[in-house]
C-alpha atoms as a printed R data frame, in Angstrom:
    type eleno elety resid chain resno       x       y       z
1   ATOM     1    CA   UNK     A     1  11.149   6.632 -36.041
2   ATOM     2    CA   UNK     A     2   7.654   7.283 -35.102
3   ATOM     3    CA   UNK     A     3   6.372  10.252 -33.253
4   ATOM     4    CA   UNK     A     4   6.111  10.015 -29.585
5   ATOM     5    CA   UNK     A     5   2.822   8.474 -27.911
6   ATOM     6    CA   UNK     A     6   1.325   9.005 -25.097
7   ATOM     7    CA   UNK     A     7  -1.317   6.177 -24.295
8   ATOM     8    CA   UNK     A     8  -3.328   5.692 -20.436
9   ATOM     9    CA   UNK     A     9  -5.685   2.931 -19.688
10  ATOM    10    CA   UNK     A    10  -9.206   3.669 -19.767
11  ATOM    11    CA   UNK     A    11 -10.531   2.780 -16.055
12  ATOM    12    CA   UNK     A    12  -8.233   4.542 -14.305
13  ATOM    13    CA   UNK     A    13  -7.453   8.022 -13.138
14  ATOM    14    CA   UNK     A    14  -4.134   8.848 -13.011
15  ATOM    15    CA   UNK     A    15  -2.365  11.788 -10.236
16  ATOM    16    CA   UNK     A    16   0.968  12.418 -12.292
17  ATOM    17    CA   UNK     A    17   2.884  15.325 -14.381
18  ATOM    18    CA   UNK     A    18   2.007  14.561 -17.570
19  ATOM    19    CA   UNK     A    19   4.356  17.384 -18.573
20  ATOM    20    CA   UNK     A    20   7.457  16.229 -17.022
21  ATOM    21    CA   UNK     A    21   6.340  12.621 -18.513
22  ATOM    22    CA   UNK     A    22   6.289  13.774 -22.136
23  ATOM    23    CA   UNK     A    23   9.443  15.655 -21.914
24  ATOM    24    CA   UNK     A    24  11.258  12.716 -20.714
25  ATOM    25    CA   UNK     A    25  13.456  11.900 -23.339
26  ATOM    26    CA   UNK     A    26  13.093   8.291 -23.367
27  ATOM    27    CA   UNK     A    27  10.171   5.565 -23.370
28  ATOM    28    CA   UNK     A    28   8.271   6.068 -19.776
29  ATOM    29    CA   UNK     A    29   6.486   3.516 -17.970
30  ATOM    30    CA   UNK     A    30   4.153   4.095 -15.362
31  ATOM    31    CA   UNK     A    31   4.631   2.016 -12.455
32  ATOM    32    CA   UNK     A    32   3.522   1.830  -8.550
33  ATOM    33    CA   UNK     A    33   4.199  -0.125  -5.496
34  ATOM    34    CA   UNK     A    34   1.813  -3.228  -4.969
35  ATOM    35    CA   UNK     A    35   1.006  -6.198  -2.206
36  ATOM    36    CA   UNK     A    36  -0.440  -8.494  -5.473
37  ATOM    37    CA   UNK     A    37   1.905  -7.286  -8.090
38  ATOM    38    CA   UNK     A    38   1.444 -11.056  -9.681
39  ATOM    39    CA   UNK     A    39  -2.008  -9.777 -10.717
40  ATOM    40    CA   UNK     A    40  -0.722  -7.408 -12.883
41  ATOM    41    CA   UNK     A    41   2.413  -6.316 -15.152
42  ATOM    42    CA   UNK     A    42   5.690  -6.627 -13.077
43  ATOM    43    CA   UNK     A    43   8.822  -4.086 -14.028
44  ATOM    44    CA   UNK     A    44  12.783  -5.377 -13.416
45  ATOM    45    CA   UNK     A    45  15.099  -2.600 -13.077
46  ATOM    46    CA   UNK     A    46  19.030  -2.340 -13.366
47  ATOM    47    CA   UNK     A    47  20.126   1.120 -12.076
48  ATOM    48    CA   UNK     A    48  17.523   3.936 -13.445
49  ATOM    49    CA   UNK     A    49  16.419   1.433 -16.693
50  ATOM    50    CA   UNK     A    50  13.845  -1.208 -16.839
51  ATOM    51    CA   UNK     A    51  15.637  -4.014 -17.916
52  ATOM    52    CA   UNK     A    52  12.193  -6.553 -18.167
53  ATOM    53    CA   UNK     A    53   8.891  -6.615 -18.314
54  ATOM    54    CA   UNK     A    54   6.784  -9.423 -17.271
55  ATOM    55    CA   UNK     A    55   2.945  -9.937 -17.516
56  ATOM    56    CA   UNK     A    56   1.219 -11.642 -14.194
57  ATOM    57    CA   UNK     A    57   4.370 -13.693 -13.444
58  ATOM    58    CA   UNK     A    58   4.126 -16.543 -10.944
59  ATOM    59    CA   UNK     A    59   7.199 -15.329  -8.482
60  ATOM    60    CA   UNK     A    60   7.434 -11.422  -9.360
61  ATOM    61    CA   UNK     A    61  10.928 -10.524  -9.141
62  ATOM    62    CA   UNK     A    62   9.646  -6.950  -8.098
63  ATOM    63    CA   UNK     A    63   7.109  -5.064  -6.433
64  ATOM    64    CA   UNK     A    64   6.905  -2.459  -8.892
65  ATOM    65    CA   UNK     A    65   3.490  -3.138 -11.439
66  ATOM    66    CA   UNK     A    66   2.819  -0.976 -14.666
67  ATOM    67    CA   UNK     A    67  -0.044   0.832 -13.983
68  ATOM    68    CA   UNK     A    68  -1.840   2.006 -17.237
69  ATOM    69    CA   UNK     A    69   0.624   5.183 -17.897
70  ATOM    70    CA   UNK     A    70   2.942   4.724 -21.280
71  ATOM    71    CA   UNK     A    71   4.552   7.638 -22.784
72  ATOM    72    CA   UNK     A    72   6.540   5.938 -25.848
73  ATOM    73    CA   UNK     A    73   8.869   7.669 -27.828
74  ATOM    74    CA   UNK     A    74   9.248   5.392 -30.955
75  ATOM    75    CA   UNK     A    75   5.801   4.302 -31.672
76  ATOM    76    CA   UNK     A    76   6.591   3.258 -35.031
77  ATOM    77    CA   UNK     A    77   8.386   0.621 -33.145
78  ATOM    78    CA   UNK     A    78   6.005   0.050 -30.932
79  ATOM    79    CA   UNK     A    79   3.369  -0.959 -33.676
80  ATOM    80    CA   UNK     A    80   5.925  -3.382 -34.937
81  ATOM    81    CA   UNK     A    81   6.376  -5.138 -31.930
82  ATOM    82    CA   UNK     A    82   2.308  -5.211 -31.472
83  ATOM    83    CA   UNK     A    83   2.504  -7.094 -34.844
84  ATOM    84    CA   UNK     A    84   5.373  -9.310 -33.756
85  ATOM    85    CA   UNK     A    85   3.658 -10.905 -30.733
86  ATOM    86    CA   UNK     A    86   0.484 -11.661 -33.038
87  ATOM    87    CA   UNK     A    87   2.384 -12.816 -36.137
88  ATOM    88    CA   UNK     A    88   4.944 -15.265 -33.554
89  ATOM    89    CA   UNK     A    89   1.399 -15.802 -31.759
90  ATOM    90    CA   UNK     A    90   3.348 -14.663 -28.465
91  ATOM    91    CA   UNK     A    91   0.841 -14.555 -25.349
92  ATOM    92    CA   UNK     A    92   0.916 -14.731 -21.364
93  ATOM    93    CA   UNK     A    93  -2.052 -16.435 -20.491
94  ATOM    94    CA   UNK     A    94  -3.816 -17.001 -23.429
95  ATOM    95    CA   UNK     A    95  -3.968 -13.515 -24.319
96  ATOM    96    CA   UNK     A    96  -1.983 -10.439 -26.525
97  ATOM    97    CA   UNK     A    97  -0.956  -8.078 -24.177
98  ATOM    98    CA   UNK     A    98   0.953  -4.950 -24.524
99  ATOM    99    CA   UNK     A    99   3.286  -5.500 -21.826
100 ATOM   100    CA   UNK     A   100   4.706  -8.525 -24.569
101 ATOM   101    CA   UNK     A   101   4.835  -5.612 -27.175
102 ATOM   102    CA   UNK     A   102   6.834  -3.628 -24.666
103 ATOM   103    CA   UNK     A   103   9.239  -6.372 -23.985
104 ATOM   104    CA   UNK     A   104  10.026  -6.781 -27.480
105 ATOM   105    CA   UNK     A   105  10.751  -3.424 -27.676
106 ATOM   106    CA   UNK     A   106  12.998  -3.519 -25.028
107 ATOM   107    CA   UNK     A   107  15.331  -6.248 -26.497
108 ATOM   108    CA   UNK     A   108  15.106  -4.012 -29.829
109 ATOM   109    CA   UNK     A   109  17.004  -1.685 -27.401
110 ATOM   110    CA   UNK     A   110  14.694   0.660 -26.630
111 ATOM   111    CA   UNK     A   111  15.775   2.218 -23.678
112 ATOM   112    CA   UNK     A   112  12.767   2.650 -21.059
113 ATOM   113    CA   UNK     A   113  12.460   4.210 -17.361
114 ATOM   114    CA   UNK     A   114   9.661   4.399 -14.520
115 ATOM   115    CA   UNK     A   115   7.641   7.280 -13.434
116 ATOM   116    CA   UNK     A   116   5.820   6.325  -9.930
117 ATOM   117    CA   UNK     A   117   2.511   7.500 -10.180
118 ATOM   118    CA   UNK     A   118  -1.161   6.861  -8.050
119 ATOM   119    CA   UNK     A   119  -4.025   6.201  -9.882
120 ATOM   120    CA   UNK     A   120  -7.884   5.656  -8.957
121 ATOM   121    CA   UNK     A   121  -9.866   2.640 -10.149
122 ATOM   122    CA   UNK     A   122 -12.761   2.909 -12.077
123 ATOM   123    CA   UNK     A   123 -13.583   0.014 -14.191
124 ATOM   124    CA   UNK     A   124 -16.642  -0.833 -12.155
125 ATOM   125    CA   UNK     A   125 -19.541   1.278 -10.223
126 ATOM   126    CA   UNK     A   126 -18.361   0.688  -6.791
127 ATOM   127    CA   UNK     A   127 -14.963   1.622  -8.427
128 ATOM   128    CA   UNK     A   128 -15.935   4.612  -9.751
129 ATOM   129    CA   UNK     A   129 -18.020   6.083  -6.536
130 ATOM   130    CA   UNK     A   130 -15.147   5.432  -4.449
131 ATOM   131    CA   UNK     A   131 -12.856   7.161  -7.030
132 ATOM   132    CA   UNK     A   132 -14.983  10.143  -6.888
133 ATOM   133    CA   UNK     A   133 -14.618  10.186  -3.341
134 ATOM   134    CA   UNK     A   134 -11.463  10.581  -3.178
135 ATOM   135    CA   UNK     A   135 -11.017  12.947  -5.879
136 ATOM   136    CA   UNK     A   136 -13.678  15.380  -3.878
137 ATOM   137    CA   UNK     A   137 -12.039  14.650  -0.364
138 ATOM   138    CA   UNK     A   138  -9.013  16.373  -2.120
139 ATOM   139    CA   UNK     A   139 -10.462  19.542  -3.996
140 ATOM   140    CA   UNK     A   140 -10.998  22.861  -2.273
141 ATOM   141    CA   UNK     A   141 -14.406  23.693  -0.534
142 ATOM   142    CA   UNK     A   142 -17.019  25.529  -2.836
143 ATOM   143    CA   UNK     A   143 -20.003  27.453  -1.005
144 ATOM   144    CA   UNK     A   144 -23.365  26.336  -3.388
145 ATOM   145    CA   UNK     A   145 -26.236  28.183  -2.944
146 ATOM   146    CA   UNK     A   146 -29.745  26.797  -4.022
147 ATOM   147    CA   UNK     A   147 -33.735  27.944  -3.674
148 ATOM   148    CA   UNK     A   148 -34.752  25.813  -0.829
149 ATOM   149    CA   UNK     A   149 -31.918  23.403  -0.410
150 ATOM   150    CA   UNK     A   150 -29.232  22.270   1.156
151 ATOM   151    CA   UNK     A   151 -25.586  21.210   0.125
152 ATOM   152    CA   UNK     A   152 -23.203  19.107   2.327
153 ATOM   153    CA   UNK     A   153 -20.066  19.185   1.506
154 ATOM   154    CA   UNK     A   154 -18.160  17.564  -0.522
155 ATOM   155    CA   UNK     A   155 -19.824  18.011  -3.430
156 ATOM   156    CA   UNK     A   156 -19.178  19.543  -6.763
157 ATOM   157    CA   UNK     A   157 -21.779  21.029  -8.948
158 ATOM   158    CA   UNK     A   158 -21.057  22.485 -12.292
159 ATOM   159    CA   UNK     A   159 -22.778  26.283 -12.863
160 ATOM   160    CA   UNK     A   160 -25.367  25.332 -15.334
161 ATOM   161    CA   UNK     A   161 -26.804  23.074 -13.217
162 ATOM   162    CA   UNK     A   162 -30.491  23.804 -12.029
163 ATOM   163    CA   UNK     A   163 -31.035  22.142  -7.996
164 ATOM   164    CA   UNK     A   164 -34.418  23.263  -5.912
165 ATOM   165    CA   UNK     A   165 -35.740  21.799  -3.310
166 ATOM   166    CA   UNK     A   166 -32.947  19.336  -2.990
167 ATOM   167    CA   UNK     A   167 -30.874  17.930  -0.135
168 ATOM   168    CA   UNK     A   168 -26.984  17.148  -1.930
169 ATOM   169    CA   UNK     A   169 -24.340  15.751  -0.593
170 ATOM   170    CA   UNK     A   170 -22.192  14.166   1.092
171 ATOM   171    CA   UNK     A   171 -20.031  12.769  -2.274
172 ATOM   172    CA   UNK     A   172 -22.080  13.838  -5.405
173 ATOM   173    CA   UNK     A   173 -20.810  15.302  -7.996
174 ATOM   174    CA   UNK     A   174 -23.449  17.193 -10.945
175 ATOM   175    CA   UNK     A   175 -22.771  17.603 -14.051
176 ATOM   176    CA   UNK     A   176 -23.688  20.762 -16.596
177 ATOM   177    CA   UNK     A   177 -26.753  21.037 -17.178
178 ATOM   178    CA   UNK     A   178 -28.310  18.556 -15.004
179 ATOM   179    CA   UNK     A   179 -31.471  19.172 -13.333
180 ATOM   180    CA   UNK     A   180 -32.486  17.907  -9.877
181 ATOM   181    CA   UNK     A   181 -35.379  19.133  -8.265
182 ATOM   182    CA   UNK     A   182 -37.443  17.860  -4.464
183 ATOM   183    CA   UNK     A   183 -34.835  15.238  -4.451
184 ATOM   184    CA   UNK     A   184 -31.840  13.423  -1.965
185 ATOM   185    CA   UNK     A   185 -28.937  13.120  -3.532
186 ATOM   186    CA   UNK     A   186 -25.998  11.247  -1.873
187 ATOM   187    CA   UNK     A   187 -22.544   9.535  -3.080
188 ATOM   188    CA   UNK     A   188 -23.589   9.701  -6.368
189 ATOM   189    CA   UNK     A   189 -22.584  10.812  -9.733
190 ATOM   190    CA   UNK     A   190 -24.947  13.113 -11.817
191 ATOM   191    CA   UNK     A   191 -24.290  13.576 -15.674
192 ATOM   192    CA   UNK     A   192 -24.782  16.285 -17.691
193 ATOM   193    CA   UNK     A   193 -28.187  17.035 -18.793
194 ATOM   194    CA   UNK     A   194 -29.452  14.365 -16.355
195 ATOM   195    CA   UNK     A   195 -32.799  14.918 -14.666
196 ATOM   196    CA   UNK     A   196 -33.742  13.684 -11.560
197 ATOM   197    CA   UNK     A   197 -37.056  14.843  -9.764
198 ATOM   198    CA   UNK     A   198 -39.043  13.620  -6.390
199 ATOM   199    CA   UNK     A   199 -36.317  10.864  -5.633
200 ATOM   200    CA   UNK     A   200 -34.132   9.907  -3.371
201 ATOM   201    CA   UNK     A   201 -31.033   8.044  -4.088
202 ATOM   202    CA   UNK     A   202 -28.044   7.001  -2.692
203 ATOM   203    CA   UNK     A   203 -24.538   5.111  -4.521
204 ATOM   204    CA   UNK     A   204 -26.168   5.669  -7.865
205 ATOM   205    CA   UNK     A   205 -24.678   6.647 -11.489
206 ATOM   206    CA   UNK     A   206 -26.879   8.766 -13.554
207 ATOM   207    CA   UNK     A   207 -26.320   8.608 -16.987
208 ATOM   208    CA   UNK     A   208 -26.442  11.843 -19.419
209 ATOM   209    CA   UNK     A   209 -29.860  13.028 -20.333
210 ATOM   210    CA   UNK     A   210 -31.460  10.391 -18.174
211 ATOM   211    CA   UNK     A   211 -34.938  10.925 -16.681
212 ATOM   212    CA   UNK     A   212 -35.579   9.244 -13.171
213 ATOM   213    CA   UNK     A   213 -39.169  10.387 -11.580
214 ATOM   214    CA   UNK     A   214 -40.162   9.583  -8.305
215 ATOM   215    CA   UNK     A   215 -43.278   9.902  -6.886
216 ATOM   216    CA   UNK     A   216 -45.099  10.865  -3.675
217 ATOM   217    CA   UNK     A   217 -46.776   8.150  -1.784
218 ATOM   218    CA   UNK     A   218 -50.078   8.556   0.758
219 ATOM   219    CA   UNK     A   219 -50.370   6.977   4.077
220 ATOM   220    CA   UNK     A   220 -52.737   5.904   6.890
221 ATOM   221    CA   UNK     A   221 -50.435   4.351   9.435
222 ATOM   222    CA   UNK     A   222 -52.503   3.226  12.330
223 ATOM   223    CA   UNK     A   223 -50.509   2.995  16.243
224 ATOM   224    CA   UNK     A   224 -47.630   0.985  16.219
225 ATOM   225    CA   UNK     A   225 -47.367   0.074  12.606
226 ATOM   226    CA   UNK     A   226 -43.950  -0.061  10.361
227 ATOM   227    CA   UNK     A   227 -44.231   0.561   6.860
228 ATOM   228    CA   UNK     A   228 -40.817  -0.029   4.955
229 ATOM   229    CA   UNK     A   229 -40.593   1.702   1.508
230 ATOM   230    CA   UNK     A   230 -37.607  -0.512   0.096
231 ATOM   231    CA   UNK     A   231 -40.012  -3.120   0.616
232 ATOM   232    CA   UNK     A   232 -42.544  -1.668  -1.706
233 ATOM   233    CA   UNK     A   233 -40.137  -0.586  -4.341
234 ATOM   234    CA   UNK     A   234 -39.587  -4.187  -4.987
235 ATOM   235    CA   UNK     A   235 -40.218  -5.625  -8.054
């Protein structure tokens, strides 16, 4: 038997006890309630057990959809299964998918149950923004103080990083080490080491050590006149 795994989907955040997941002594599923659930993996249940496991069926018998959480306690068996379903060439919709692997292990007689958990999309920008959103609506108010700026809250900024002469917030978060200086800064998401100077941005994702330089533009505006700078920054 194979040592226990613990595997999560990569474009998600997960809210669950991971510690009372991995000391469940059998195979745990993650699962939540869903309105679509024939988008995604679909869980059957007898009493406390999942009894099937169906990828994007047509008529979901349930409600209940995996949701990117598997703590599995016989991965040895798991592997064989993942071998099975290529070798038999077994697919749902033209593709291998682990929720096939899982079913095979299930009429191996692996025994499996559900953990309900909430998780956070991130798989896309959008995603991701609104994700950290969330996840800064929730945390406890930090006071930031900053030469010559101001910080509205939420926001989190990590120690080592360097703002002056910035306006932050609402919704950013700043990674260590990241510098941003005579800058606006909303609903964003600043990696480490990141560098942003005279710019203003807004729904952005800054990448780590990334430069991004603004500039300072001159005027003569004569009565009347409308100038609109998202016209001129164009291209």
């Amino acid at each position: 038997m194979g040592e226990p795994v613990l595997i999560l989907l990569g474009d998600k955040i997960f809210e669950c006890n991971y510690q009372e997941i991995c000391q469940n002594p059998y195979t745990v599923i993650g699962v939540k309630t869903a309105e679509n659930p024939q988008a995604v993996g679909v869980v059957e249940m007898e009493g406390a057990f999942i009894t099937r496991l169906i990828e994007k069926p047509k008529n979901p018998p349930t409600n209940l959809v995996i949701d990117g959480v598997y703590y599995i306690q016989n991965s040895k068996l798991l592997f064989h299964c993942l071998d099975e379903i290529i070798e038999r060439d077994i697919r749902s919709h033209n593709e291998y998918q682990l929720t096939d692997g899982l079913q095979l292990m299930l009429e191996y007689g692996e025994e499996m149950k559900i953990e309900l958990i909430n998780s956070l999309h991130c798989g896309t920008p959008n995603q991701l923004l609104e994700a950290n959103q969330s996840i800064l609506e929730k945390q406890t108010s930090q006071v930031y103080c900053f030469p010559n700026s101001v910080i509205i809250p939420p926001v989190f900024i990590e120690e080592c990083a360097v703002i002056e002469g910035a306006i932050i917030g609402p919704y950013v978060s700043i990674g260590n080490g990241a510098r941003v200086i005579n800058a606006i800064i909303k609903d964003a998401i600043i990696h480490p080491n990141a560098v942003l100077q005279n710019i203003l941005i807004n729904r952005s994702l800054i990448g780590p050590n990334a430069r991004v330089h603004g500039g300072f533009h001159q005027f003569n505006v004569g009565s009347s006149a409308q100038v609109d700078l998202g016209e001129l920054h164009k291209t």
